[in-house]
Amino acid sequence: AVKETDMRNEVGRGVTEMDAAGDTEYTVQGSKSEEGVEGSKTQRNGARSEVRAESRADETGLSESQITESQAESQKMQAQKMQTGETALDGSARSIVVLVVVGLLVGVLSGTFGIGGGTVIVPALVWLGLSQRNAAATSTLAIVPTSISGVISYATGGHVDWLAAALLFCGMFVGGQIGSWLLSRLPELALRWIFVAFLVFVVINQVSFVPSRDHQIVMTVVTGIGLALLGVVIGTLAGLLGIGGGALAVPSLSMLFGASDLVARGTSLLAMFPNSITTSAANLKRRLAHVRTALIIGVTAAVTAPLGTWIAGAVSPRVGAIMFACYLCVLLVRSVFVAVKATRAARVARG
């Protein structure tokens, strides 16, 4: 009986040990299973994190792409604005006041000296921030209403040679297209020095020659050809420099063709009017002119041009020539300063 009891106890202990081992094994396996679940969860979380990271990377890449496209578009618009001068003349009160003052001054000078006023308009627009090229094109457009007002004033006093003006215009029409074509191709620095050379030539002419007040142009075949050729030269410079050409036409008509100072001025303005239209059309096609700026200056100048015409008749030819030379000397000094500064900047950029 004792042995039987001992055997039963041994069996019980065996069963208990087997149950305990089973429980332990189950616990270990359960732990391993839990670890596997946790690992699976960790892998899934990692995968989700990678997906989120890739998503964020995609979003960031898209944002950068959008930014790049936006910057490219902005630069393109900026370049287009620079072509028309919109970035330089922003419509602020300061810009408008300067343009109106320039227009008033140009009107008086146009009527007094028979010029379009480009020698004032171009430096003023460059000072406001336009490039030499855009300033020249805008100036040519502003000369249209200015010359109309001046022609009416001189024609009323009988100081216009209509045939000479027509021949000048024929040449200026051809020259204007040449000048406009060169304007879009010549470098900025070259334009500045051409303007300086032009001013030097005109100043020398005004100081060395005093026109008569009574002479008229004697029209011959040679004279007609000469006027047409002169028109080509004037038109080229007008389209290139943004001037009406009067600063060259007036002394040339007096020195080469014997016109009085008043007839030379009236005839110059008449020839200048249609030439400015044709040249401006070419500039507008190339998007070089700033229309709003040109209208502000031109309309304002048209108001004061008759006052200039009255001044021209009130002073003697000699006084008028000296006044014109003094005015051009001021512009010459400034233009030389700007050209020298631009030349130095170009050398530094190249070096």
Coordinates of C-alpha atoms in Angstrom, one line a residue:
A1 CA 0.0 0.0 0.0
V2 CA 2.9 2.3 0.8
K3 CA 4.5 1.5 -2.5
E4 CA 1.3 2.1 -4.3
T5 CA 0.9 5.4 -2.6
D6 CA 4.5 6.4 -3.5
M7 CA 3.9 5.4 -7.1
R8 CA 0.7 7.5 -7.2
N9 CA 2.7 10.5 -5.8
E10 CA 5.4 10.0 -8.3
V11 CA 2.9 10.0 -11.1
G12 CA 1.2 13.1 -9.7
R13 CA 4.5 14.9 -9.5
G14 CA 5.3 13.8 -13.1
V15 CA 2.0 15.1 -14.3
T16 CA 2.5 18.3 -12.3
E17 CA 6.0 18.7 -13.8
M18 CA 4.7 18.0 -17.2
D19 CA 1.9 20.6 -16.7
A20 CA 4.4 23.1 -15.4
A21 CA 6.7 22.5 -18.3
G22 CA 3.8 22.8 -20.7
D23 CA 2.7 26.0 -19.0
T24 CA 6.3 27.3 -19.2
E25 CA 6.6 26.3 -22.8
Y26 CA 3.2 27.9 -23.5
T27 CA 4.3 31.0 -21.7
V28 CA 7.6 31.2 -23.7
Q29 CA 5.7 30.5 -26.9
G30 CA 3.2 33.1 -25.9
S31 CA 6.0 35.6 -25.2
K32 CA 7.6 34.8 -28.6
S33 CA 4.2 35.2 -30.2
E34 CA 3.7 38.6 -28.5
E35 CA 7.2 39.6 -29.5
G36 CA 6.4 38.6 -33.1
V37 CA 3.2 40.7 -33.0
E38 CA 5.1 43.6 -31.5
G39 CA 7.7 43.2 -34.2
S40 CA 5.1 43.0 -36.9
K41 CA 3.5 46.2 -35.4
T42 CA 6.9 47.8 -35.4
Q43 CA 7.5 46.8 -39.0
R44 CA 4.1 48.1 -40.0
N45 CA 4.7 51.4 -38.1
G46 CA 8.1 51.7 -39.8
A47 CA 6.5 51.1 -43.2
R48 CA 3.9 53.7 -42.4
S49 CA 6.6 56.1 -41.3
E50 CA 8.4 55.5 -44.6
V51 CA 5.2 56.0 -46.5
R52 CA 4.6 59.2 -44.6
A53 CA 8.2 60.3 -45.2
E54 CA 7.9 59.5 -48.9
S55 CA 4.6 61.4 -49.0
R56 CA 6.2 64.4 -47.3
A57 CA 9.1 64.1 -49.7
D58 CA 6.7 64.1 -52.6
E59 CA 4.9 67.0 -51.2
T60 CA 8.1 68.9 -50.6
G61 CA 9.3 68.1 -54.1
L62 CA 6.1 69.3 -55.5
S63 CA 6.3 72.5 -53.5
E64 CA 9.9 73.1 -54.6
S65 CA 8.8 72.4 -58.2
Q66 CA 6.0 74.9 -57.8
I67 CA 8.4 77.5 -56.3
T68 CA 10.8 77.0 -59.2
E69 CA 8.0 77.4 -61.8
S70 CA 6.8 80.5 -59.9
Q71 CA 10.2 82.0 -59.8
A72 CA 10.7 81.4 -63.6
E73 CA 7.4 82.9 -64.3
S74 CA 8.2 85.9 -62.1
Q75 CA 11.5 86.4 -63.9
K76 CA 9.8 86.2 -67.2
M77 CA 7.3 88.8 -66.2
Q78 CA 10.1 91.0 -64.8
A79 CA 11.9 90.8 -68.1
Q80 CA 8.8 91.8 -70.0
K81 CA 8.2 94.7 -67.6
M82 CA 11.8 95.9 -68.1
Q83 CA 11.2 96.0 -71.8
T84 CA 8.4 98.4 -71.4
G85 CA 9.9 100.2 -68.4
E86 CA 7.1 99.3 -66.0
T87 CA 9.5 98.4 -63.2
A88 CA 11.2 101.7 -63.5
L89 CA 8.1 104.0 -63.7
D90 CA 5.7 102.6 -61.1
G91 CA 3.1 105.3 -61.3
S92 CA 4.1 106.9 -58.0
A93 CA 3.5 110.5 -57.2
R94 CA 7.2 111.3 -57.6
S95 CA 7.3 109.8 -61.1
I96 CA 4.2 111.6 -62.2
V97 CA 5.5 114.9 -61.0
V98 CA 8.8 114.5 -62.7
L99 CA 7.2 113.5 -66.0
V100 CA 4.8 116.5 -65.9
V101 CA 7.7 118.9 -65.1
V102 CA 9.7 117.3 -67.9
G103 CA 6.8 117.8 -70.3
L104 CA 6.4 121.4 -69.4
L105 CA 10.1 122.1 -70.0
V106 CA 10.1 120.1 -73.2
G107 CA 7.2 122.1 -74.6
V108 CA 9.0 125.4 -74.1
L109 CA 12.2 124.1 -75.5
S110 CA 10.5 122.5 -78.5
G111 CA 8.8 125.8 -79.4
T112 CA 11.8 127.9 -78.7
F113 CA 14.4 125.8 -80.6
G114 CA 12.4 123.7 -83.0
I115 CA 13.4 120.4 -81.4
G116 CA 11.3 117.5 -80.3
G117 CA 12.8 117.5 -76.8
G118 CA 14.5 114.2 -76.8
T119 CA 17.7 115.8 -75.4
V120 CA 15.7 116.4 -72.3
I121 CA 13.3 113.5 -72.2
V122 CA 16.0 110.8 -72.6
P123 CA 18.2 111.9 -69.7
A124 CA 15.2 112.4 -67.5
L125 CA 13.8 108.9 -68.2
V126 CA 17.2 107.4 -67.6
W127 CA 17.4 109.2 -64.3
L128 CA 14.0 107.8 -63.4
G129 CA 15.4 104.3 -64.0
L130 CA 14.7 103.4 -67.6
S131 CA 17.4 101.9 -69.8
Q132 CA 18.9 104.1 -72.5
R133 CA 17.1 101.9 -75.1
N134 CA 13.7 102.2 -73.5
A135 CA 14.1 105.9 -72.8
A136 CA 15.0 106.6 -76.4
A137 CA 12.0 104.7 -77.7
T138 CA 9.6 106.4 -75.2
S139 CA 11.0 109.8 -76.1
T140 CA 10.3 109.3 -79.8
L141 CA 6.7 108.5 -79.0
A142 CA 6.4 111.6 -76.7
I143 CA 7.6 113.8 -79.5
V144 CA 4.5 113.2 -81.6
P145 CA 2.0 115.4 -79.7
T146 CA 4.8 117.9 -79.0
S147 CA 5.7 118.4 -82.6
I148 CA 2.0 118.8 -83.6
S149 CA 1.6 121.8 -81.2
G150 CA 4.9 123.4 -82.4
V151 CA 4.0 123.1 -86.0
I152 CA 0.7 124.7 -85.6
S153 CA 2.4 127.7 -83.8
Y154 CA 5.1 128.2 -86.4
A155 CA 2.7 127.6 -89.4
T156 CA 0.4 130.3 -88.0
G157 CA 3.3 132.8 -88.4
G158 CA 4.2 131.6 -91.9
H159 CA 7.6 130.0 -90.8
V160 CA 7.2 126.6 -92.4
D161 CA 8.6 125.4 -95.7
W162 CA 6.2 122.6 -96.6
L163 CA 8.1 121.2 -99.6
A164 CA 11.4 121.1 -97.7
A165 CA 9.6 119.4 -94.8
A166 CA 8.2 116.8 -97.2
L167 CA 11.6 115.9 -98.6
L168 CA 13.1 115.8 -95.2
F169 CA 10.4 113.4 -94.1
C170 CA 11.0 111.0 -97.0
G171 CA 14.6 110.6 -95.9
M172 CA 13.7 110.6 -92.2
F173 CA 11.2 107.8 -92.8
V174 CA 13.9 105.5 -94.2
G175 CA 16.4 106.6 -91.6
G176 CA 13.9 106.1 -88.7
Q177 CA 13.5 102.4 -89.6
I178 CA 17.3 102.0 -89.7
G179 CA 17.7 103.8 -86.3
S180 CA 14.9 101.7 -84.7
W181 CA 16.5 98.5 -86.0
L182 CA 19.9 99.5 -84.7
L183 CA 18.3 100.5 -81.3
S184 CA 17.3 97.0 -80.6
R185 CA 20.8 95.6 -81.4
L186 CA 23.4 98.1 -80.3
P187 CA 24.8 97.7 -76.8
E188 CA 23.7 100.1 -74.1
L189 CA 27.2 101.6 -73.7
A190 CA 27.5 102.4 -77.4
L191 CA 24.2 104.3 -77.3
R192 CA 25.4 106.5 -74.4
W193 CA 28.6 107.5 -76.3
I194 CA 26.7 108.1 -79.5
F195 CA 24.5 110.5 -77.6
V196 CA 27.5 112.3 -76.2
A197 CA 29.0 112.7 -79.7
F198 CA 25.8 114.0 -81.0
L199 CA 25.6 116.7 -78.3
V200 CA 29.2 117.8 -79.0
F201 CA 28.4 118.2 -82.7
V202 CA 25.3 120.3 -82.1
V203 CA 27.0 122.6 -79.5
I204 CA 29.8 123.3 -81.9
N205 CA 27.3 124.2 -84.6
Q206 CA 25.3 126.5 -82.4
V207 CA 28.4 128.4 -81.2
S208 CA 30.1 128.8 -84.6
F209 CA 27.1 129.7 -86.7
V210 CA 24.5 132.5 -86.4
P211 CA 21.5 132.0 -88.8
S212 CA 19.6 134.8 -90.5
R213 CA 16.1 135.7 -89.8
D214 CA 15.1 136.7 -93.4
H215 CA 16.5 133.9 -95.6
Q216 CA 14.4 131.2 -97.3
I217 CA 15.4 127.8 -98.8
V218 CA 15.9 128.1 -102.6
M219 CA 14.6 124.8 -104.0
T220 CA 16.5 123.0 -106.8
V221 CA 17.1 119.4 -107.8
V222 CA 20.4 119.3 -105.9
T223 CA 18.7 120.9 -102.9
G224 CA 15.9 118.3 -102.9
I225 CA 18.3 115.4 -103.0
G226 CA 20.4 117.0 -100.3
L227 CA 17.3 117.4 -98.1
A228 CA 16.3 113.8 -98.6
L229 CA 19.9 112.6 -97.7
L230 CA 19.9 114.8 -94.7
G231 CA 16.6 113.3 -93.7
V232 CA 18.1 109.8 -93.8
V233 CA 20.9 110.9 -91.4
I234 CA 18.5 112.7 -89.1
G235 CA 16.0 109.8 -89.1
T236 CA 18.7 107.3 -88.2
L237 CA 19.9 109.4 -85.3
A238 CA 16.3 110.1 -84.2
G239 CA 15.4 106.5 -84.1
L240 CA 18.7 105.5 -82.4
L241 CA 18.9 108.2 -79.8
G242 CA 15.2 108.9 -79.2
I243 CA 15.3 112.5 -80.3
G244 CA 13.1 114.2 -82.8
G245 CA 16.1 115.2 -84.9
G246 CA 15.4 118.9 -84.6
A247 CA 18.8 119.6 -82.8
L248 CA 20.5 118.4 -86.0
A249 CA 17.9 119.5 -88.6
V250 CA 17.6 123.2 -87.4
P251 CA 21.4 124.0 -87.7
S252 CA 21.7 121.9 -90.9
L253 CA 18.8 123.7 -92.6
S254 CA 20.3 127.1 -91.8
M255 CA 24.0 126.2 -92.6
L256 CA 23.5 124.0 -95.6
F257 CA 20.3 125.3 -97.2
G258 CA 20.2 129.0 -96.1
A259 CA 16.9 128.8 -94.1
S260 CA 16.2 131.5 -91.5
D261 CA 16.2 130.4 -87.9
L262 CA 12.4 130.5 -87.6
V263 CA 11.8 128.7 -90.9
A264 CA 14.4 126.1 -90.0
R265 CA 12.6 125.4 -86.7
G266 CA 9.1 125.3 -88.1
T267 CA 10.2 123.1 -91.0
S268 CA 12.1 120.8 -88.6
L269 CA 9.0 120.3 -86.4
L270 CA 6.8 119.6 -89.4
A271 CA 9.2 116.9 -90.8
M272 CA 9.6 115.5 -87.3
F273 CA 5.9 114.8 -86.7
P274 CA 5.3 112.0 -89.3
N275 CA 8.8 110.6 -88.8
S276 CA 8.1 110.2 -85.0
I277 CA 4.9 108.3 -85.8
T278 CA 6.6 105.8 -88.1
T279 CA 9.6 105.3 -85.9
S280 CA 7.4 104.9 -82.8
A281 CA 5.3 102.3 -84.7
A282 CA 8.5 100.3 -85.2
N283 CA 9.5 100.7 -81.5
L284 CA 6.1 99.7 -80.3
K285 CA 6.2 96.6 -82.4
R286 CA 9.5 95.7 -80.7
R287 CA 8.0 96.6 -77.3
L288 CA 10.6 99.2 -76.5
A289 CA 8.4 102.3 -75.8
H290 CA 6.5 103.0 -72.5
V291 CA 3.2 104.4 -73.8
R292 CA 1.8 105.9 -70.6
T293 CA 5.0 107.8 -69.9
A294 CA 5.2 109.1 -73.5
L295 CA 1.6 110.4 -73.3
I296 CA 2.1 112.2 -70.0
I297 CA 5.2 114.0 -71.3
G298 CA 3.8 114.6 -74.8
V299 CA 0.4 116.0 -73.9
T300 CA 2.0 118.2 -71.2
A301 CA 4.6 119.5 -73.7
A302 CA 1.9 120.3 -76.3
V303 CA 0.4 122.8 -73.8
T304 CA 3.6 124.9 -73.4
A305 CA 5.0 124.6 -76.9
P306 CA 3.2 127.8 -78.1
L307 CA 4.9 129.7 -75.3
G308 CA 8.3 128.6 -76.7
T309 CA 7.3 129.7 -80.2
W310 CA 6.6 133.2 -78.8
I311 CA 10.0 133.3 -77.1
A312 CA 11.8 132.3 -80.3
G313 CA 10.3 135.2 -82.2
A314 CA 11.0 137.6 -79.3
V315 CA 14.8 137.0 -79.1
S316 CA 17.4 137.6 -81.8
P317 CA 18.9 134.7 -83.7
R318 CA 22.2 135.1 -81.9
V319 CA 20.6 135.1 -78.5
G320 CA 18.6 132.1 -79.5
A321 CA 21.7 130.2 -80.6
I322 CA 23.6 131.0 -77.4
M323 CA 20.6 129.9 -75.3
F324 CA 20.5 126.6 -77.2
A325 CA 24.2 126.1 -76.8
C326 CA 24.1 126.7 -73.1
Y327 CA 21.3 124.3 -72.6
L328 CA 23.1 121.6 -74.6
C329 CA 26.3 122.1 -72.6
V330 CA 24.5 121.2 -69.4
L331 CA 23.2 118.1 -71.0
L332 CA 26.6 117.3 -72.4
V333 CA 28.3 117.4 -69.0
R334 CA 25.8 115.1 -67.5
S335 CA 25.8 112.7 -70.4
V336 CA 29.6 112.4 -70.4
F337 CA 29.5 111.7 -66.6
V338 CA 26.9 108.9 -67.1
A339 CA 28.8 107.4 -70.1
V340 CA 32.1 107.4 -68.2
K341 CA 30.4 105.8 -65.2
A342 CA 28.8 103.1 -67.4
T343 CA 32.2 102.4 -69.1
R344 CA 33.9 101.9 -65.8
A345 CA 31.2 99.6 -64.6
A346 CA 31.4 97.5 -67.9
R347 CA 35.2 97.2 -67.4
V348 CA 34.8 96.0 -63.9
A349 CA 32.2 93.5 -65.0
R350 CA 34.5 92.1 -67.7
G351 CA 37.5 92.1 -65.3

